[in-house]
Amino acid sequence: MSSQAVEYKRFQQSESCSEEGCRAAKFYIEDGKKFCQRGHEQDGFTVTQQDEDDFLQLGKVTHKKREVHEHAAIKCKGIAAKKLYLQCIQLVLCKQCNWLVTEKNFAPEIETIVRDLWELRLKTLWLEEESNPGFFAKKRGTVSDSHSHPQLIETLSLCYLAALLLRLPISLSEVLGWASRGEILMKKVRIIPIEMRTKLPAYFYSALEMKAPLNGNHLQRKIMDLTDLYYFHFKMIFPPLNTPLLSYKHIQDLGLPVEIYPAVKRLASILDVNFSFDVLSTSIRGPLSFPEIRIICLIIIATKLSQPFDSLERIPENSSDPTILKIDWKAWFKIMHENQEKGFKKGEELNVRDTDVWNMDDKKIDQYLDWFQKSWLDERKPKISELILDHFPLQSVGSYEEEIGEIEPRFDKLIRIQEASTLQTSSSSIDHDKTKSFRPGAMYVRYRAIGDLTEEANNFYEHAASKVGVSTSFLVRAVFQMEVQIESWLTATKKKEAGETKIPQYKGR
């Protein structure tokens, strides 16, 4: 048989001709026998009966079974994606209402109010969709919304407005604290079933994640946007804040004497301050746009009038004067902040960076890891093998109140601050030159910027700013703006006495 008619095949990498010294690289099969390219018969080769289709097939071919991968969920699009996203927001809102009722002992009626507000909010979405294909176009001077769909922060705004309708003295800083500590389910996207999450488009899924710390100014703007929206579509006006209870609450939280409250009421009456939301205002929102900011500004001004931060001696008129007891601001700062060095402040964990780990003690590290476990870990479907996770079991994490232990009551702090205060001598009990002495409220100092604050003033402003969830510089501007209005009122009063003009009214923005 000529070599041209023979079909040669190459030896496999581990095979060679069985004849010693032969370096043939190919072989052929003839009459059931195997020969190398040079004609040497190969030992140990047997051909079994095969079908024509299996001719020259050497051995059985097996294929490795591939791992079965789950098919990715089909992403929703268009109106279906919007509806699914709104269902996710609604689920978070329901969880938040349940937490307020079960953990914070809110009245069960808050769930009904939030549900009604949410239904109205959904109605506005479809109204805007029908009237404008652009879905929530901006209308300058009417309703302003920077996004085409409700954001996660709106759930907090709706809870705040529901508490306002119930006339509850809830501070903005309380809502921010609940969210920052992960108690009100702002960062736990895992509560949304995975079947819903996987069908969301990327832009809707990212809207359910908190990528930055909550900001008090942002929450204020969102609350005011909703009040504008409800008024624009339904002519709905929210009631004013529960000013007496909220003012008294802030006065206690700031460690101030109760005598500050009558001064706050008097200042509010002088300026004709209202504590409602200004709806559909065409003016730019300023530092005094939010009603609670107006309350805290009045408290600060009343404090500066009766308990100034300088060391200048001011003599009260008699022993019943509210300023007869002068606060020692250094002792005040020590008493109000003595427990803050133990671990993180409320919500401070979200601002931690990788470089901060080197300066943490064991308590802070444990507190941060517990916060991370509560806020971010998804225990329902771990990606890591269960065998590995079993070696590192996670203990159950208690609530924030359990972590920080017993907190000293506010009344105890107030008593200690009063004990550290100085009892001044009134003008009726001493002989002095009235032309050279100062009365309480004299030599009042206004601070235009945060750099103008003294040490004692900065400590007080910073503590007050934390009670309303804004920065210290923002609060300084707000107080200065209200002080300018008081100065205008004083000037107008003097002119009115001379019969020149009338007293101007308060302007909120």
Coordinates of C-alpha atoms in Angstrom, one line a residue:
M1 CA 0.0 0.0 0.0
S2 CA 1.5 3.3 -1.1
S3 CA 2.2 5.8 1.6
Q4 CA 0.2 8.4 -0.3
A5 CA -3.1 6.5 0.4
V6 CA -2.4 6.1 4.1
E7 CA -4.0 8.5 6.5
Y8 CA -1.5 9.4 9.2
K9 CA -2.2 10.6 12.6
R10 CA 0.1 12.1 15.2
F11 CA 1.0 10.3 18.4
Q12 CA -0.3 11.9 21.5
Q13 CA 2.2 13.9 23.6
S14 CA 2.8 11.0 26.0
E15 CA 3.1 8.3 23.3
S16 CA 5.9 7.3 20.9
C17 CA 6.8 4.3 18.7
S18 CA 7.3 1.1 20.7
E19 CA 10.4 0.2 18.6
E20 CA 13.5 1.3 20.4
G21 CA 15.3 4.1 18.7
C22 CA 12.5 5.0 16.3
R23 CA 11.6 8.6 16.3
A24 CA 8.5 8.5 14.2
A25 CA 5.9 11.1 15.1
K26 CA 3.0 9.7 13.2
F27 CA 1.1 6.4 12.9
Y28 CA -1.6 4.7 10.8
I29 CA -4.0 1.9 11.3
E30 CA -4.3 -1.0 8.7
D31 CA -6.2 -4.3 9.1
G32 CA -6.8 -3.7 12.7
K33 CA -3.2 -3.1 13.5
K34 CA -1.3 0.0 14.4
F35 CA 2.0 0.9 12.6
C36 CA 4.3 3.8 13.0
Q37 CA 5.2 6.0 10.1
R38 CA 8.3 3.8 9.5
G39 CA 6.3 0.5 9.5
H40 CA 6.9 -0.7 13.0
E41 CA 3.9 -2.6 14.4
Q42 CA 2.8 -1.2 17.8
D43 CA 2.3 -3.6 20.6
G44 CA -0.7 -3.7 22.9
F45 CA -3.1 -2.2 20.4
T46 CA -6.6 -3.8 19.8
V47 CA -9.4 -2.4 17.6
T48 CA -12.9 -3.3 18.7
Q49 CA -16.0 -3.3 16.5
Q50 CA -17.2 0.2 15.8
D51 CA -19.8 2.0 13.9
E52 CA -18.7 3.8 10.7
D53 CA -19.4 7.1 12.5
D54 CA -16.9 6.1 15.3
F55 CA -14.2 4.9 12.9
L56 CA -10.7 6.0 14.1
Q57 CA -12.2 7.3 17.4
L58 CA -9.6 6.5 20.0
G59 CA -11.2 6.0 23.4
K60 CA -14.4 7.4 25.0
V61 CA -14.9 11.1 25.1
T62 CA -16.4 12.5 28.3
H63 CA -17.4 16.1 28.9
K64 CA -17.1 17.8 32.3
K65 CA -20.4 19.0 33.6
R66 CA -20.5 22.8 33.9
E67 CA -21.8 24.5 36.9
V68 CA -25.4 25.6 36.4
H69 CA -25.5 29.4 36.8
E70 CA -28.7 31.1 37.8
H71 CA -30.1 33.2 35.1
A72 CA -30.0 36.9 35.8
A73 CA -33.3 38.4 36.6
I74 CA -34.9 40.4 33.8
K75 CA -34.7 44.1 34.6
C76 CA -37.9 46.0 34.5
K77 CA -38.1 49.0 32.2
G78 CA -40.3 52.0 31.8
I79 CA -43.5 52.3 33.8
A80 CA -43.0 48.8 35.3
A81 CA -39.6 49.8 36.7
K82 CA -41.1 53.0 38.3
K83 CA -43.9 51.0 39.9
L84 CA -41.5 48.4 41.3
Y85 CA -39.3 51.2 42.7
L86 CA -42.3 52.9 44.3
Q87 CA -43.2 49.5 45.9
C88 CA -39.7 49.3 47.4
I89 CA -40.1 52.8 48.8
Q90 CA -43.5 51.9 50.2
L91 CA -42.1 48.8 51.9
V92 CA -39.4 50.9 53.6
L93 CA -42.0 53.4 54.7
C94 CA -44.2 50.7 56.2
K95 CA -41.2 49.3 58.1
Q96 CA -40.3 52.8 59.4
C97 CA -43.9 53.3 60.7
N98 CA -43.9 50.0 62.4
W99 CA -40.6 50.8 64.1
L100 CA -42.0 54.2 65.3
V101 CA -45.0 52.5 66.9
T102 CA -43.2 49.5 68.4
E103 CA -39.9 51.0 69.4
K104 CA -40.7 54.7 70.0
N105 CA -44.2 54.2 71.3
F106 CA -45.8 56.5 68.8
A107 CA -49.5 56.5 68.4
P108 CA -50.8 53.8 65.9
E109 CA -52.6 56.6 64.1
I110 CA -49.2 57.6 62.6
E111 CA -49.4 54.6 60.2
T112 CA -52.7 55.8 58.9
I113 CA -51.5 59.3 58.4
V114 CA -48.3 58.2 56.6
R115 CA -50.4 55.9 54.4
D116 CA -52.7 58.8 53.4
L117 CA -49.8 61.1 52.7
W118 CA -48.1 58.5 50.6
E119 CA -51.3 57.9 48.6
L120 CA -51.5 61.6 47.9
R121 CA -47.8 61.6 46.9
L122 CA -48.4 58.8 44.4
K123 CA -51.3 60.6 43.0
T124 CA -49.1 63.6 42.3
L125 CA -46.7 61.4 40.3
W126 CA -49.4 60.2 38.0
L127 CA -50.8 63.7 37.6
E128 CA -47.5 64.9 36.6
E129 CA -47.0 62.0 34.3
E130 CA -50.2 62.6 32.5
S131 CA -49.7 66.4 32.2
N132 CA -46.0 66.2 31.3
P133 CA -44.2 63.3 29.6
G134 CA -41.0 64.6 31.2
F135 CA -42.3 63.2 34.6
F136 CA -42.0 65.9 37.2
A137 CA -40.8 69.0 35.4
K138 CA -39.7 71.9 37.6
K139 CA -42.0 74.8 38.0
R140 CA -40.3 77.9 39.3
G141 CA -42.3 79.5 42.1
T142 CA -44.7 76.6 42.4
V143 CA -43.3 73.1 43.1
S144 CA -39.6 72.3 42.9
D145 CA -38.2 68.7 42.8
S146 CA -34.7 68.0 41.8
H147 CA -35.4 64.3 40.9
S148 CA -38.0 62.6 38.7
H149 CA -38.9 60.1 41.4
P150 CA -39.3 60.0 45.2
Q151 CA -36.0 59.5 47.0
L152 CA -35.4 57.4 50.1
I153 CA -35.1 60.5 52.2
E154 CA -38.8 61.3 51.5
T155 CA -39.7 58.4 53.8
L156 CA -38.2 60.4 56.7
S157 CA -39.9 63.5 55.5
L158 CA -43.3 61.8 55.5
C159 CA -42.8 60.4 59.0
Y160 CA -41.8 63.9 60.2
L161 CA -44.9 65.5 58.6
A162 CA -47.1 62.8 60.1
A163 CA -45.7 63.5 63.5
L164 CA -46.4 67.2 62.9
L165 CA -50.0 66.5 62.1
L166 CA -50.3 64.6 65.4
R167 CA -48.8 67.7 67.1
L168 CA -45.8 65.7 68.5
P169 CA -42.8 67.8 69.6
I170 CA -40.3 65.9 67.3
S171 CA -37.1 67.6 66.6
L172 CA -35.3 67.3 63.3
S173 CA -32.2 66.1 65.0
E174 CA -34.1 63.2 66.5
V175 CA -35.1 62.0 63.0
L176 CA -31.5 62.4 61.8
G177 CA -30.2 60.5 64.8
W178 CA -32.5 57.6 64.1
A179 CA -31.4 57.4 60.5
S180 CA -27.7 57.9 61.2
R181 CA -27.7 55.1 63.8
G182 CA -29.5 52.8 61.4
E183 CA -32.5 52.4 63.7
I184 CA -35.1 53.6 61.3
L185 CA -34.0 51.4 58.4
M186 CA -32.5 54.1 56.1
K187 CA -29.4 52.1 55.1
K188 CA -30.8 48.5 55.3
V189 CA -31.7 47.9 51.7
R190 CA -31.6 44.2 52.6
I191 CA -35.1 44.5 54.0
I192 CA -36.3 44.7 50.4
P193 CA -36.8 41.2 49.0
I194 CA -34.1 40.2 46.6
E195 CA -36.7 39.3 44.0
M196 CA -37.6 43.0 43.9
R197 CA -34.1 44.4 44.1
T198 CA -32.7 42.3 41.2
K199 CA -35.4 43.5 38.9
L200 CA -34.7 47.2 39.5
P201 CA -32.6 49.1 36.9
A202 CA -29.3 50.4 38.1
Y203 CA -30.4 54.0 38.5
F204 CA -33.4 53.0 40.7
Y205 CA -31.3 50.5 42.7
S206 CA -28.6 53.1 43.5
A207 CA -31.4 55.5 44.7
L208 CA -32.1 53.0 47.4
E209 CA -28.6 53.1 48.8
M210 CA -27.2 55.8 51.2
K211 CA -23.9 56.9 49.7
A212 CA -23.3 59.9 52.1
P213 CA -24.2 60.9 55.6
L214 CA -27.6 62.5 56.0
N215 CA -27.6 66.2 56.1
G216 CA -30.0 68.3 58.1
N217 CA -30.2 71.0 55.4
H218 CA -31.1 68.4 52.8
L219 CA -33.8 66.9 55.0
Q220 CA -35.2 70.4 55.6
R221 CA -35.4 71.2 51.9
K222 CA -37.1 67.9 51.2
I223 CA -39.7 68.5 53.9
M224 CA -40.4 72.0 52.6
D225 CA -40.6 70.6 49.0
L226 CA -43.3 68.2 50.2
T227 CA -45.3 70.9 51.9
D228 CA -45.2 73.0 48.7
L229 CA -46.2 70.0 46.7
Y230 CA -49.2 69.1 48.9
Y231 CA -50.4 72.7 48.9
F232 CA -49.9 73.1 45.1
H233 CA -51.9 69.9 44.2
F234 CA -54.4 69.7 47.1
K235 CA -54.4 73.1 48.9
M236 CA -53.2 71.3 52.0
I237 CA -51.6 73.4 54.7
F238 CA -49.7 71.8 57.6
P239 CA -50.2 73.1 61.1
P240 CA -47.4 75.1 62.9
L241 CA -44.9 73.3 65.1
N242 CA -45.9 72.5 68.7
T243 CA -43.9 75.5 69.7
P244 CA -44.4 75.4 73.6
L245 CA -43.4 71.8 74.0
L246 CA -40.6 71.9 71.4
S247 CA -39.2 75.1 72.9
Y248 CA -39.2 73.7 76.4
K249 CA -37.6 70.5 75.1
H250 CA -34.8 72.5 73.4
I251 CA -34.3 74.6 76.5
Q252 CA -33.8 71.5 78.6
D253 CA -31.5 69.8 76.1
L254 CA -29.3 72.9 76.1
G255 CA -29.1 72.9 79.9
L256 CA -30.7 76.4 80.3
P257 CA -32.9 77.7 83.0
V258 CA -36.7 77.6 82.4
E259 CA -36.8 81.4 82.7
I260 CA -35.5 81.5 79.1
Y261 CA -39.0 80.4 77.8
P262 CA -40.9 83.7 78.7
A263 CA -38.1 85.6 76.9
V264 CA -38.5 83.4 73.8
K265 CA -42.3 84.0 73.8
R266 CA -41.7 87.8 74.1
L267 CA -39.2 87.9 71.3
A268 CA -41.5 85.8 69.0
S269 CA -44.3 88.3 69.8
I270 CA -42.2 91.3 69.0
L271 CA -41.1 90.0 65.7
D272 CA -44.4 88.4 64.9
V273 CA -42.7 85.1 64.2
N274 CA -44.8 82.3 62.8
F275 CA -43.8 78.7 63.2
S276 CA -45.5 77.3 60.1
F277 CA -44.1 76.3 56.8
D278 CA -44.1 79.0 54.1
V279 CA -45.7 77.4 51.1
L280 CA -45.1 78.4 47.5
S281 CA -42.8 81.3 48.3
T282 CA -41.1 82.9 45.4
S283 CA -38.2 84.1 47.5
I284 CA -35.0 82.2 48.0
R285 CA -35.0 80.0 51.0
G286 CA -32.7 81.4 53.6
P287 CA -31.4 80.2 57.0
L288 CA -34.7 81.1 58.7
S289 CA -36.9 79.2 56.2
F290 CA -37.4 76.1 58.5
P291 CA -39.7 76.8 61.5
E292 CA -37.5 74.8 64.0
I293 CA -34.5 77.0 63.1
R294 CA -36.6 80.0 64.1
I295 CA -37.2 78.4 67.5
I296 CA -33.6 77.7 68.2
C297 CA -32.5 81.2 67.1
L298 CA -35.0 82.8 69.5
I299 CA -33.6 80.6 72.3
I300 CA -30.0 81.6 71.5
I301 CA -30.9 85.3 71.4
A302 CA -32.8 85.1 74.7
T303 CA -29.8 83.2 76.2
K304 CA -27.3 85.9 75.0
L305 CA -29.5 88.6 76.5
S306 CA -29.8 87.0 79.9
Q307 CA -26.7 84.9 80.1
P308 CA -24.0 86.5 77.9
F309 CA -20.8 84.6 77.2
D310 CA -18.4 87.4 78.3
S311 CA -17.1 88.3 81.8
L312 CA -18.6 91.8 81.9
E313 CA -20.5 92.4 85.1
R314 CA -24.2 93.2 84.6
I315 CA -26.2 94.0 87.8
P316 CA -29.8 92.7 88.0
E317 CA -32.5 95.1 89.1
N318 CA -33.8 93.0 92.0
S319 CA -33.6 89.5 93.5
S320 CA -36.5 88.3 91.4
D321 CA -34.8 89.2 88.1
P322 CA -34.3 86.1 85.9
T323 CA -30.7 87.0 85.4
I324 CA -29.9 86.9 89.1
L325 CA -28.3 83.5 88.6
K326 CA -25.4 83.6 86.1
I327 CA -24.3 80.5 84.3
D328 CA -20.7 79.4 84.5
W329 CA -20.2 78.5 80.8
K330 CA -17.0 76.6 81.4
A331 CA -18.7 74.4 83.9
W332 CA -21.7 74.2 81.6
F333 CA -19.6 72.8 78.8
K334 CA -17.9 70.3 81.0
I335 CA -21.2 69.0 82.4
M336 CA -23.0 68.8 79.0
H337 CA -20.1 67.0 77.2
E338 CA -18.6 64.8 79.9
N339 CA -20.2 61.6 78.5
Q340 CA -19.3 62.2 74.8
E341 CA -15.8 60.8 75.0
K342 CA -17.1 57.3 75.6
G343 CA -17.4 55.9 72.1
F344 CA -18.8 57.5 69.0
K345 CA -21.3 60.3 69.0
K346 CA -24.8 59.6 67.6
G347 CA -24.4 58.8 63.9
E348 CA -20.7 59.5 63.8
E349 CA -19.9 56.0 62.5
L350 CA -20.9 56.9 59.0
N351 CA -18.1 59.5 58.8
V352 CA -15.3 57.1 59.8
R353 CA -12.5 56.7 57.3
D354 CA -9.8 54.0 57.0
T355 CA -7.2 56.2 58.5
D356 CA -9.3 56.7 61.6
V357 CA -8.9 53.1 62.6
W358 CA -5.4 53.8 64.0
N359 CA -6.7 56.2 66.6
M360 CA -9.6 54.0 67.8
D361 CA -9.6 52.2 71.1
D362 CA -11.1 48.8 71.6
K363 CA -14.5 50.2 72.6
K364 CA -14.7 52.3 69.5
I365 CA -13.7 49.4 67.2
D366 CA -16.3 47.2 68.8
Q367 CA -19.0 49.9 68.5
Y368 CA -18.1 50.5 64.8
L369 CA -18.2 46.8 63.9
D370 CA -21.6 46.4 65.7
W371 CA -22.9 49.4 63.8
F372 CA -21.6 47.9 60.5
Q373 CA -23.2 44.6 61.2
K374 CA -26.6 46.2 61.9
S375 CA -26.5 48.5 59.0
W376 CA -24.8 46.8 56.1
L377 CA -24.4 43.0 56.5
D378 CA -27.0 40.9 54.7
E379 CA -27.5 37.6 56.6
R380 CA -30.1 36.1 54.4
K381 CA -28.0 35.0 51.4
P382 CA -24.2 35.2 52.1
K383 CA -21.9 35.0 49.1
I384 CA -19.1 33.4 51.2
S385 CA -19.2 29.7 51.9
E386 CA -21.2 28.7 55.0
L387 CA -18.2 26.5 56.1
I388 CA -16.1 29.7 56.3
L389 CA -18.7 31.7 58.0
D390 CA -19.2 29.1 60.7
H391 CA -15.7 29.8 62.0
F392 CA -16.6 33.5 62.5
P393 CA -20.1 33.6 64.1
L394 CA -21.7 37.0 64.6
Q395 CA -23.3 37.7 67.9
S396 CA -26.6 39.5 68.2
V397 CA -26.3 43.3 68.5
G398 CA -28.4 45.1 71.0
S399 CA -30.1 48.4 70.5
Y400 CA -28.4 51.8 70.8
E401 CA -29.8 52.3 74.2
E402 CA -28.4 49.0 75.4
E403 CA -24.9 49.9 74.0
I404 CA -24.6 53.3 75.7
G405 CA -26.1 52.1 79.0
E406 CA -27.9 54.4 81.4
I407 CA -27.8 58.1 80.4
E408 CA -27.8 60.7 83.1
P409 CA -31.2 62.3 83.2
R410 CA -31.5 65.9 81.8
F411 CA -32.8 67.1 85.2
D412 CA -29.7 66.0 87.0
K413 CA -27.6 68.0 84.5
L414 CA -29.8 71.0 85.0
I415 CA -29.4 70.8 88.8
R416 CA -25.6 70.5 88.5
I417 CA -25.4 73.5 86.1
Q418 CA -27.5 75.6 88.6
E419 CA -25.2 74.5 91.4
A420 CA -22.2 75.7 89.4
S421 CA -23.9 79.0 88.6
T422 CA -23.0 82.2 90.4
L423 CA -25.6 84.1 92.4
Q424 CA -25.3 87.8 91.5
T425 CA -26.1 90.7 93.8
S426 CA -29.0 92.9 92.7
S427 CA -28.8 96.7 92.4
S428 CA -31.4 97.1 95.2
S429 CA -29.1 95.5 97.8
I430 CA -25.9 97.4 97.0
D431 CA -24.9 101.0 96.5
H432 CA -23.4 101.6 93.1
D433 CA -23.1 104.3 90.4
K434 CA -25.9 103.5 88.0
T435 CA -24.2 105.6 85.3
K436 CA -21.2 103.3 85.3
S437 CA -22.9 99.9 85.8
F438 CA -24.6 97.8 83.1
R439 CA -28.0 96.2 83.2
P440 CA -28.7 92.7 81.8
G441 CA -29.0 92.8 78.0
A442 CA -26.5 95.7 77.7
M443 CA -23.4 95.4 75.5
Y444 CA -25.1 92.8 73.4
V445 CA -22.6 91.1 70.9
R446 CA -23.6 89.9 67.5
Y447 CA -21.6 87.3 65.6
R448 CA -21.6 87.6 61.8
A449 CA -19.5 84.5 61.1
I450 CA -18.2 81.4 63.0
G451 CA -14.7 83.0 63.2
D452 CA -16.1 85.8 65.4
L453 CA -17.3 83.4 68.1
T454 CA -15.5 83.3 71.5
E455 CA -14.7 79.9 73.0
E456 CA -17.8 79.9 75.2
A457 CA -20.0 81.1 72.4
N458 CA -18.7 78.5 70.0
N459 CA -19.3 75.7 72.5
F460 CA -22.9 76.9 72.9
Y461 CA -23.6 77.4 69.2
E462 CA -22.1 74.1 68.3
H463 CA -24.3 72.3 70.9
A464 CA -27.4 74.1 69.8
A465 CA -26.7 73.3 66.1
S466 CA -26.5 69.6 66.9
K467 CA -30.1 69.9 68.3
V468 CA -31.5 70.9 65.0
G469 CA -29.2 68.9 62.7
V470 CA -27.4 71.8 61.0
S471 CA -23.8 73.1 60.9
T472 CA -22.5 75.7 63.4
S473 CA -21.8 78.2 60.6
F474 CA -25.4 77.8 59.3
L475 CA -26.8 78.5 62.7
V476 CA -24.5 81.5 63.2
R477 CA -25.9 83.0 59.9
A478 CA -29.5 82.3 61.0
V479 CA -29.1 83.9 64.4
F480 CA -27.4 87.0 62.9
Q481 CA -30.2 87.4 60.4
M482 CA -32.8 87.4 63.2
E483 CA -30.7 89.8 65.3
V484 CA -30.7 92.2 62.3
Q485 CA -34.5 92.0 62.3
I486 CA -34.5 92.8 66.0
E487 CA -32.2 95.8 65.4
S488 CA -34.6 97.0 62.7
W489 CA -37.5 96.6 65.1
L490 CA -35.7 98.7 67.7
T491 CA -34.9 101.4 65.2
A492 CA -38.5 101.4 63.9
T493 CA -39.8 101.6 67.5
K494 CA -37.7 104.6 68.3
K495 CA -39.0 106.3 65.0
K496 CA -42.5 105.4 65.9
E497 CA -42.2 107.1 69.2
A498 CA -41.2 110.1 67.2
G499 CA -44.1 109.6 64.9
E500 CA -42.1 108.9 61.8
T501 CA -42.9 105.4 60.6
K502 CA -44.5 102.1 61.6
I503 CA -42.9 98.9 62.9
P504 CA -41.8 96.4 60.3
Q505 CA -43.2 92.8 60.5
Y506 CA -41.1 89.6 60.6
K507 CA -39.9 88.1 57.4
G508 CA -39.3 84.4 57.6
R509 CA -37.0 84.0 54.5

